[in-house]
Short mmCIF file of N, CA and C in Angstrom, two decimals:
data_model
loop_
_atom_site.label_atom_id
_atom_site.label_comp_id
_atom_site.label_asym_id
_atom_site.label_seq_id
_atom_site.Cartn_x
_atom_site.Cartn_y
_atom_site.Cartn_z
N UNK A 1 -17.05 -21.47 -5.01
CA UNK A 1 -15.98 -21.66 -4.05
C UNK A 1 -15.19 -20.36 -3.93
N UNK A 2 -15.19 -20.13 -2.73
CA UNK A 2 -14.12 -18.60 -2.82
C UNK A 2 -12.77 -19.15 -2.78
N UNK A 3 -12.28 -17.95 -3.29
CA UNK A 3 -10.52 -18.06 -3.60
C UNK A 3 -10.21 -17.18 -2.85
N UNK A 4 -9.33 -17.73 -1.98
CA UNK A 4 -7.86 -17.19 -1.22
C UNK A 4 -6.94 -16.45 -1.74
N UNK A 5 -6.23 -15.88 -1.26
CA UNK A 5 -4.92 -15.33 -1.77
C UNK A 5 -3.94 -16.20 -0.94
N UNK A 6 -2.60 -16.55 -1.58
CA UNK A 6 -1.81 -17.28 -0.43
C UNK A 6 -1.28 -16.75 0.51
N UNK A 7 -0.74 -17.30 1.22
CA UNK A 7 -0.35 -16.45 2.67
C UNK A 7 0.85 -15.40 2.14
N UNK A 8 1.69 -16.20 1.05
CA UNK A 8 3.02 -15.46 1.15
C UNK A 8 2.29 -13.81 0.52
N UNK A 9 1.77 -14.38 -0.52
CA UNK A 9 1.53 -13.11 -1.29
C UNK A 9 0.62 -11.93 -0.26
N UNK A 10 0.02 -12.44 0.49
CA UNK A 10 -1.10 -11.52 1.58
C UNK A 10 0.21 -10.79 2.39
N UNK A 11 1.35 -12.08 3.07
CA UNK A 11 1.78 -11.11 3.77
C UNK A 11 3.08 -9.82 2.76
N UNK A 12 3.34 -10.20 2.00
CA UNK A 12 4.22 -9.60 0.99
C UNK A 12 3.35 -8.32 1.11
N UNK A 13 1.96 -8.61 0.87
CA UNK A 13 1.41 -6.98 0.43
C UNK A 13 1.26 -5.92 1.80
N UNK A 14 1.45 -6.64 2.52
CA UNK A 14 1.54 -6.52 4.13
C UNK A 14 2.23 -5.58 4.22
N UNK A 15 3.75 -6.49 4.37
CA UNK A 15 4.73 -5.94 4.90
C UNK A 15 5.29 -4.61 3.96
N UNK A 16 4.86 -4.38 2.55
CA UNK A 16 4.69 -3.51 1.52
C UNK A 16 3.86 -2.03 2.12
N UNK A 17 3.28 -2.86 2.42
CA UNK A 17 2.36 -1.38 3.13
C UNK A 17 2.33 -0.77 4.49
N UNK A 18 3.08 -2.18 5.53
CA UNK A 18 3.86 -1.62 6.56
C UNK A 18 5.29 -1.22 6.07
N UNK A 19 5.60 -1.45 5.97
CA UNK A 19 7.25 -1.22 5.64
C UNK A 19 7.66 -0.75 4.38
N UNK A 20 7.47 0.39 4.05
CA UNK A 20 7.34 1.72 3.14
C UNK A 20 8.40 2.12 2.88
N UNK A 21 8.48 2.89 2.26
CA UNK A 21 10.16 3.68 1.65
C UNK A 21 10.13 4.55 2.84
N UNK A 22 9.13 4.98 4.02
CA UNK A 22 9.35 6.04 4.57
C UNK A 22 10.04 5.42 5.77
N UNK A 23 9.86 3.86 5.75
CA UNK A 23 11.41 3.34 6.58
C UNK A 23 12.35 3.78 6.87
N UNK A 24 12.77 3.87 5.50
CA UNK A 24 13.98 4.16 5.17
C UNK A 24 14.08 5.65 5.46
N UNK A 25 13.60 6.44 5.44
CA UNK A 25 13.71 7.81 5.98
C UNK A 25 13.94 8.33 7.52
N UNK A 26 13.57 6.93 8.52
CA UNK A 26 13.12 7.30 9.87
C UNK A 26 14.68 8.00 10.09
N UNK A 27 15.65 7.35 9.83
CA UNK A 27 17.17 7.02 10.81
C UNK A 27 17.46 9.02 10.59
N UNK A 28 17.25 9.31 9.51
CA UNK A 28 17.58 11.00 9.45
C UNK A 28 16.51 11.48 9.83
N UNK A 29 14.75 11.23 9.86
CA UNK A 29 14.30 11.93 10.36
C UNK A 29 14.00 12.27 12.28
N UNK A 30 14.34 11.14 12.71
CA UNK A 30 14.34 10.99 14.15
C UNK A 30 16.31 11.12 14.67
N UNK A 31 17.40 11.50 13.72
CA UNK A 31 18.17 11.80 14.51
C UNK A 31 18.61 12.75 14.97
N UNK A 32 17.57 13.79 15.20
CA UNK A 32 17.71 15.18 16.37
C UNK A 32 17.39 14.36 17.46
N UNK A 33 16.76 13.64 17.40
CA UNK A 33 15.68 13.11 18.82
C UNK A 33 16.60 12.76 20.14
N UNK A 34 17.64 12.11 19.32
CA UNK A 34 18.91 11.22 20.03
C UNK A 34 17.83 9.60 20.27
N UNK A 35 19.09 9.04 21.34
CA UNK A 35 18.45 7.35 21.09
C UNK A 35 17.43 7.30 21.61
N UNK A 36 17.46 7.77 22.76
CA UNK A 36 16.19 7.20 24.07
C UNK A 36 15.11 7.49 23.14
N UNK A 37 14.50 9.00 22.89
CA UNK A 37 13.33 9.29 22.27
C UNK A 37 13.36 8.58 21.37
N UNK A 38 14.28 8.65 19.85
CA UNK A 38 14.07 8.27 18.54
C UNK A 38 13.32 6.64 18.88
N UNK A 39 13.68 6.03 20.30
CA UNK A 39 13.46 4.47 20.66
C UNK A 39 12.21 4.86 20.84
N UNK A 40 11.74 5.64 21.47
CA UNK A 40 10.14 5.75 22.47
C UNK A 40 9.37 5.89 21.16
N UNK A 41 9.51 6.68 20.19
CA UNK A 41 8.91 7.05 19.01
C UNK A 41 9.13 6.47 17.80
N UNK A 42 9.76 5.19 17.81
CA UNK A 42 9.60 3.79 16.94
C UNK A 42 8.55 3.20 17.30
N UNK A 43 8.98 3.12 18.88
CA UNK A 43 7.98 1.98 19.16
C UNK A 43 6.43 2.05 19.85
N UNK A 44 6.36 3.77 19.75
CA UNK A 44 4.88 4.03 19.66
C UNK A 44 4.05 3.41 18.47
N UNK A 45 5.11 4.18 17.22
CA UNK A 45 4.44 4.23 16.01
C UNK A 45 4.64 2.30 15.19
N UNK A 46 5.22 1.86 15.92
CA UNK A 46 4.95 -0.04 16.00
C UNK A 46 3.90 -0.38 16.93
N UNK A 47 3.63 0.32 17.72
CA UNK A 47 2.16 -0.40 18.59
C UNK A 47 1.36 0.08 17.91
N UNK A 48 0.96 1.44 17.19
CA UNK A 48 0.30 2.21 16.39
C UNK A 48 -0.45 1.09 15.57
N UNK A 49 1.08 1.16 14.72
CA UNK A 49 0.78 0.01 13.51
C UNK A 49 0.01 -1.32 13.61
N UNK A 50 0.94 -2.23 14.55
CA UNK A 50 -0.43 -3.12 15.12
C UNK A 50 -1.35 -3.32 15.31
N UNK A 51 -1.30 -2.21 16.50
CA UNK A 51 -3.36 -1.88 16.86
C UNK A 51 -4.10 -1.63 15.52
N UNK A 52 -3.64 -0.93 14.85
CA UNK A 52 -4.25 -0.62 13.32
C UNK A 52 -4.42 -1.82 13.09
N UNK A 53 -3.41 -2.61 12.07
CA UNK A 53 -4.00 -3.91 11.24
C UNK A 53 -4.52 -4.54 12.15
N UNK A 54 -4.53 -5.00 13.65
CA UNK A 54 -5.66 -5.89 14.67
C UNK A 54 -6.87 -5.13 14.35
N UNK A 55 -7.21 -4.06 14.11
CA UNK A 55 -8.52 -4.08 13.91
C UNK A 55 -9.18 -3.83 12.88
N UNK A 56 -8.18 -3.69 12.20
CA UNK A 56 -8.81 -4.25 10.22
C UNK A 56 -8.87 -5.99 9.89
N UNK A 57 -7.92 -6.47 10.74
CA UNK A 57 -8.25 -7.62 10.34
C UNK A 57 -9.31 -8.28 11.48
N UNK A 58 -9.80 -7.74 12.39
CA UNK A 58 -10.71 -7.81 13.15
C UNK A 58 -12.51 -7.48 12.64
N UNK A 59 -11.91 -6.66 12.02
CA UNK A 59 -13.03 -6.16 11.17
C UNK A 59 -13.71 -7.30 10.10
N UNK A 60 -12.48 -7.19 9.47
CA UNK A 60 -12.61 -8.30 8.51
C UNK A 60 -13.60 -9.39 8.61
N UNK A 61 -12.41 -9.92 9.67
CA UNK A 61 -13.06 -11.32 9.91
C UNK A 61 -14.55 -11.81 10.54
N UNK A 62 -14.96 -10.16 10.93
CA UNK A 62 -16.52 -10.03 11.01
C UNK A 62 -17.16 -9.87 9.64
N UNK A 63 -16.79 -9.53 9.05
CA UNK A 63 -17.72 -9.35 7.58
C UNK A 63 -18.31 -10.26 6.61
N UNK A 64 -19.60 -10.21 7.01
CA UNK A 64 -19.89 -11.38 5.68
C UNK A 64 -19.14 -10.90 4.47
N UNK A 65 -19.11 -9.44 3.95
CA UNK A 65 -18.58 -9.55 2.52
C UNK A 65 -17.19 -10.25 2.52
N UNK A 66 -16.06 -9.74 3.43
CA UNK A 66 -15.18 -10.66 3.21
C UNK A 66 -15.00 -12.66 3.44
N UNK A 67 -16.35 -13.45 3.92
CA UNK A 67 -16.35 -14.20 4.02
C UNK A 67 -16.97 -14.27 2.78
N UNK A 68 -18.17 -13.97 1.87
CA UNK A 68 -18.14 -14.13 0.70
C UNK A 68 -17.15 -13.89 -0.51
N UNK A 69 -16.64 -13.33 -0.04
CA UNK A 69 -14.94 -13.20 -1.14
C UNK A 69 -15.01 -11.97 -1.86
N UNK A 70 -15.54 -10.80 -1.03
CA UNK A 70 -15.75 -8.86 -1.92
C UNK A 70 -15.29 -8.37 -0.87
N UNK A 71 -14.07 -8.97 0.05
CA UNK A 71 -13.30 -7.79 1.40
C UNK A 71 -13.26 -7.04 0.47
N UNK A 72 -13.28 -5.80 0.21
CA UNK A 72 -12.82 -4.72 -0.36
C UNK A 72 -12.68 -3.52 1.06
N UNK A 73 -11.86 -2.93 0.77
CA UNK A 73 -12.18 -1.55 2.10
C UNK A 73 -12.97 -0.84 1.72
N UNK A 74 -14.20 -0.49 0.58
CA UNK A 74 -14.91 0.37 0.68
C UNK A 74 -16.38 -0.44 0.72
N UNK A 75 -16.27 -2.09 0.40
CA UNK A 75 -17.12 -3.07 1.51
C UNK A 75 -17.31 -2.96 2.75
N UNK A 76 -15.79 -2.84 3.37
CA UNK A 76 -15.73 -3.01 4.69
C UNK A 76 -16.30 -1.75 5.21
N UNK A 77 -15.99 -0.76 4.94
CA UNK A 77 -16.32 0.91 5.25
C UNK A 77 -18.02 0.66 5.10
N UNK A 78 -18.66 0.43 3.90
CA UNK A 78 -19.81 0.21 4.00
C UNK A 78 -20.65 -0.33 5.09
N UNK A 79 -20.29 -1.76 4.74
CA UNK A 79 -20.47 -2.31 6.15
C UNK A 79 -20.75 -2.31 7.20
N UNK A 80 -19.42 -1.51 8.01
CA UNK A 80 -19.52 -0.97 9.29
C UNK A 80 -19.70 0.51 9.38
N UNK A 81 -19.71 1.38 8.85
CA UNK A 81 -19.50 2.69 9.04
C UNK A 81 -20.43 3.38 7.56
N UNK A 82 -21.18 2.84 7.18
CA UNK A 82 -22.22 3.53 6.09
C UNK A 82 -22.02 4.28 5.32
N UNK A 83 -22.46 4.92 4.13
CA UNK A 83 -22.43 5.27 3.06
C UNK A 83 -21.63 6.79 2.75
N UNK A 84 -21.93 7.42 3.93
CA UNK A 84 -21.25 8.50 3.72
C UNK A 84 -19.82 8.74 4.49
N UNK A 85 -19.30 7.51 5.39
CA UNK A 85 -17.76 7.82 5.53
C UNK A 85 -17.16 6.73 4.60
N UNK A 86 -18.15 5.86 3.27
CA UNK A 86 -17.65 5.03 2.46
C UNK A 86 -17.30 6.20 1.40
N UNK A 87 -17.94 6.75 0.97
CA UNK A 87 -17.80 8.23 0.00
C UNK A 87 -16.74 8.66 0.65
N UNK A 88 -16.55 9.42 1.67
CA UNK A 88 -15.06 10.21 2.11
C UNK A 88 -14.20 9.46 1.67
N UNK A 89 -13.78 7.68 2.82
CA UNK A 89 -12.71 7.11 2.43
C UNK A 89 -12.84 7.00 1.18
N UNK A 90 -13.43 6.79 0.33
CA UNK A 90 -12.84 6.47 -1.13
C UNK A 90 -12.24 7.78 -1.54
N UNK A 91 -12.77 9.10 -1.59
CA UNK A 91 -12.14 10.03 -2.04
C UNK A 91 -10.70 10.18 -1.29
N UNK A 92 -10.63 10.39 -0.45
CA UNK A 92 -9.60 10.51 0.24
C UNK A 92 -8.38 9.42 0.00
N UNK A 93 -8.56 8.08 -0.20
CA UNK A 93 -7.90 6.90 -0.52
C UNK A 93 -7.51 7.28 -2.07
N UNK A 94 -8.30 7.76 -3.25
CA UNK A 94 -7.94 7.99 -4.36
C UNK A 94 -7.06 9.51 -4.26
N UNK A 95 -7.17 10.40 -3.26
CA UNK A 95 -6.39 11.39 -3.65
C UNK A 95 -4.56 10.78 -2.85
N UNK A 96 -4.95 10.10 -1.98
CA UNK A 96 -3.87 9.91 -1.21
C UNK A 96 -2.68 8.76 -2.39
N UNK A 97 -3.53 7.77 -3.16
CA UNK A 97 -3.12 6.93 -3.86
C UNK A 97 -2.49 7.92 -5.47
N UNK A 98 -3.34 8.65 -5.79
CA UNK A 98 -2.72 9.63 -6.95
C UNK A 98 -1.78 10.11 -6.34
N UNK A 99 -1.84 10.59 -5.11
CA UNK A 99 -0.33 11.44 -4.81
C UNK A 99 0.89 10.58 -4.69
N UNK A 100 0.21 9.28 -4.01
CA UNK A 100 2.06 8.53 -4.22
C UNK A 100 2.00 8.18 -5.34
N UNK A 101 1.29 8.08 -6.03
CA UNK A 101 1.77 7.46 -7.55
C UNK A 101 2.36 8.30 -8.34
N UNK A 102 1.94 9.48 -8.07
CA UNK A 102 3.01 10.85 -8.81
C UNK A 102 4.70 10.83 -8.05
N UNK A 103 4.13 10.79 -7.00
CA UNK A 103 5.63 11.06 -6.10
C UNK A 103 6.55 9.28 -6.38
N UNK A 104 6.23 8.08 -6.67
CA UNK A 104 7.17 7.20 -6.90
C UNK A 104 7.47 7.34 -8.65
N UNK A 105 6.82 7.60 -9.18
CA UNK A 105 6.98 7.67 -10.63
C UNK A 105 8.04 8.85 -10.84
N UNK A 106 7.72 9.83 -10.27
CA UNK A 106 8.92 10.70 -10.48
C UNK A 106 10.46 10.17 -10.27
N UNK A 107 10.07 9.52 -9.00
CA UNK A 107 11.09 8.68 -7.79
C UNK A 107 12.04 7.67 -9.11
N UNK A 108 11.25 6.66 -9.66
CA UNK A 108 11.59 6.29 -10.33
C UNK A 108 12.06 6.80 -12.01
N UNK A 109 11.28 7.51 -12.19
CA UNK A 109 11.60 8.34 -13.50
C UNK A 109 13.32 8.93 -12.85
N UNK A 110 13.51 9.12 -12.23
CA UNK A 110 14.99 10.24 -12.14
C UNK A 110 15.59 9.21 -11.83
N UNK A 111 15.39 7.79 -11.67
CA UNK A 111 16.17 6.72 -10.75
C UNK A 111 17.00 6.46 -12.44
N UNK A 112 15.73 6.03 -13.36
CA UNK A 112 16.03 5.46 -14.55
C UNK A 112 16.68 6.49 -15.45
N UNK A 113 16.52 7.67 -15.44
CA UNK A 113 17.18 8.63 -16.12
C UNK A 113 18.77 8.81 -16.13
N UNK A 114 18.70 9.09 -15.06
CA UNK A 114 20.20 8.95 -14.10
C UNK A 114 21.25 7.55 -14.24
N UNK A 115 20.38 6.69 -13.99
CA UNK A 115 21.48 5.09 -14.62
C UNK A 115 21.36 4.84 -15.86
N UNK A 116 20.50 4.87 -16.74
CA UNK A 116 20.29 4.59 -18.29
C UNK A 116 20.16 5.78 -19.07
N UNK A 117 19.75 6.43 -18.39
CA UNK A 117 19.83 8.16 -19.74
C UNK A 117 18.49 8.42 -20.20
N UNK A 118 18.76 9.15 -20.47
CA UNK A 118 17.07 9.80 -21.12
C UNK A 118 16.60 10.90 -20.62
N UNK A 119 15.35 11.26 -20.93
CA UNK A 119 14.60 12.47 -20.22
C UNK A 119 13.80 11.88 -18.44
N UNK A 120 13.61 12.45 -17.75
CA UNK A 120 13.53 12.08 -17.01
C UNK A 120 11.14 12.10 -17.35
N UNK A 121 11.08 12.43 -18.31
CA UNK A 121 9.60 13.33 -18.99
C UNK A 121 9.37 11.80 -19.55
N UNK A 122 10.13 11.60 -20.47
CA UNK A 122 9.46 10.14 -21.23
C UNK A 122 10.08 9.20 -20.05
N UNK A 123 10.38 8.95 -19.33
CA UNK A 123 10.32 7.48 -17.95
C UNK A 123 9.40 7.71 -17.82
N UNK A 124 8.77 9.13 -17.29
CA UNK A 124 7.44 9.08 -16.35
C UNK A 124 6.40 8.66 -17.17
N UNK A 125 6.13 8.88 -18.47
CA UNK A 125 5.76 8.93 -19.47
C UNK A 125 5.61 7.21 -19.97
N UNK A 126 6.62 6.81 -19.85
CA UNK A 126 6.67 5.30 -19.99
C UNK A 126 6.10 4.51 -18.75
N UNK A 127 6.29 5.03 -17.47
CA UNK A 127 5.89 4.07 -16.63
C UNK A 127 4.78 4.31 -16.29
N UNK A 128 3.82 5.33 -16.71
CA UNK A 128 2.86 5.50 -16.74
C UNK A 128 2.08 4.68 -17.63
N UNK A 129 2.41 4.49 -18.70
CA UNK A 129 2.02 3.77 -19.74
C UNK A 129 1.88 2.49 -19.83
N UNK A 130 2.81 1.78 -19.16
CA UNK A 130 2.67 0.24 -18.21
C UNK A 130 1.76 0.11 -17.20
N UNK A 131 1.97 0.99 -16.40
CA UNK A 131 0.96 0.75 -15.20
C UNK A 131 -0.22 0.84 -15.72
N UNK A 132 -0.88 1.89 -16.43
CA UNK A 132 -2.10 1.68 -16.82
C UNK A 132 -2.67 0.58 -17.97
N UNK A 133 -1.84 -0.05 -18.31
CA UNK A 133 -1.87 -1.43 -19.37
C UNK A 133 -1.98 -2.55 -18.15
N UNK A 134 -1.34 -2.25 -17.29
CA UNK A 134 -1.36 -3.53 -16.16
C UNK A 134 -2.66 -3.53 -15.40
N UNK A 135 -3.02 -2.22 -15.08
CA UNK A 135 -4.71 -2.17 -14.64
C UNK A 135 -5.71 -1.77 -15.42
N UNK A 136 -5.40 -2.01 -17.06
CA UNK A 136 -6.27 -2.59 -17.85
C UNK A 136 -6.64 -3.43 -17.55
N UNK A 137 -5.39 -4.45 -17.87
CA UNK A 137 -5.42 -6.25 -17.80
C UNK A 137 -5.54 -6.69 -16.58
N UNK A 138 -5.97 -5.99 -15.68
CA UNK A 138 -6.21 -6.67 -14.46
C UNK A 138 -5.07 -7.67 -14.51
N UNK A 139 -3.99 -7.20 -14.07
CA UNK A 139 -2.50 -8.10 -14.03
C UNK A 139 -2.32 -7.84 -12.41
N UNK A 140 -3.26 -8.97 -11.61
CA UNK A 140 -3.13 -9.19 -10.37
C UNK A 140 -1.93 -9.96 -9.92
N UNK A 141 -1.51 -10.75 -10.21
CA UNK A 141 -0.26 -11.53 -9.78
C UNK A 141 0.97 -10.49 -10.46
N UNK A 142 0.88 -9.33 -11.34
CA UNK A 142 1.76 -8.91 -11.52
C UNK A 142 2.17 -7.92 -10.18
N UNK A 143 1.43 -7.44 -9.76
CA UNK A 143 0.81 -6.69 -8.68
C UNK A 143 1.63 -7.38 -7.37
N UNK A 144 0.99 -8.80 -7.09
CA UNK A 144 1.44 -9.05 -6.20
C UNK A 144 3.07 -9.75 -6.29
N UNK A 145 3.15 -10.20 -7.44
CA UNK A 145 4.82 -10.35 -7.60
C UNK A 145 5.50 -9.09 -7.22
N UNK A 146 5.52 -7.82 -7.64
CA UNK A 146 5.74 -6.92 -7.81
C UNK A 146 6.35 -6.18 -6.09
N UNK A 147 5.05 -6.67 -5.37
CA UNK A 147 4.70 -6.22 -4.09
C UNK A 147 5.98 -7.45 -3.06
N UNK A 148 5.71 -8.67 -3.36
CA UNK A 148 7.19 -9.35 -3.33
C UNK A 148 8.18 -8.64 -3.63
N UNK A 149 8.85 -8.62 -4.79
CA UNK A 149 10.09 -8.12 -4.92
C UNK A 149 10.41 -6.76 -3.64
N UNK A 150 9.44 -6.03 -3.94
CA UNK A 150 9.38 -4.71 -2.84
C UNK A 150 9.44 -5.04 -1.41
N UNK A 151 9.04 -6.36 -1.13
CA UNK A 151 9.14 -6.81 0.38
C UNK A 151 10.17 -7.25 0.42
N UNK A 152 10.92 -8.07 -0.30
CA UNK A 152 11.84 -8.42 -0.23
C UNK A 152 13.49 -7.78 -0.09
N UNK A 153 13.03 -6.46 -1.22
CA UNK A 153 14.01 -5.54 -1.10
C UNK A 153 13.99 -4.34 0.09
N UNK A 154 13.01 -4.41 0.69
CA UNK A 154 13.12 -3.48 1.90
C UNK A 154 13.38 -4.22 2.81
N UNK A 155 13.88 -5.64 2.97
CA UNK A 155 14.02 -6.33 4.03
C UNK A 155 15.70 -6.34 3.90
#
């Protein structure tokens, strides 16, 4: 029997990956633009976004692997687009994923330094040390709890 993910938690990871810390950046980075543009250039990059997930989840929902329960994106890449732009995206997805994981860990390392004290060397140091215990243990619901709280707090 395949297993689902529930809706809340699917869209939690969603709106997590639409709705980014770089949200929060738009309002200073688009206010040279003034309103009219900064408006035209929201709401490009919201049709953008759309059209994107419509055709991942378009994709999807063509895939036997994701109807057998292995959606993975380097399934899906397989799949439709063969072996050697499955090799790129993965490299490219792992360098892009190491880089935010350096850049929020820091993020957070100076967050925790700064309110509780310490070196800002052992946070990074520590939260490094969790995260990779958590994707030891394959701590999937920690993941997606996690990805909640984060939806929740960017809302």
């Amino acid at each position: 029997m395949i297993q689902r993910a529930p809706v809340l938690a699917t869209f939690a990871v969603m709106l997590v990956a639409i709705v980014g810390g770089g949200v929060l950046a738009l309002p200073i980075a688009l206010a040279e633009f003034g309103p009219l543009l900064a408006g035209v250039v929201v709401a490009a990059m919201g049709l953008l976004s759309v059209f994107t997930m419509s055709a991942i989840a378009r994709a999807a929902t063509r895939s036997a692997s994701v109807a057998a329960g292995r959606g993975r994106l380097v399934t899906l890449t397989s799949e439709h687009l063969g072996p050697t732009t499955t090799r790129s995206t993965t490299v490219v997805s792992v360098i892009n994923w190491l880089g935010h994981l350096v850049v929020y860990f820091l993020g957070l390392a100076g967050t925790l330094a700064a309110v509780l004290g310490g070196a800002p060397t052992v946070w990074v140091v520590g939260i490094g040390v969790v995260a990779a215990l958590l994707i030891l243990l394959q701590a999937r619901r920690v993941f997606v709890a996690s990805a909640t709280v984060i939806a929740v707090v960017n809302l």
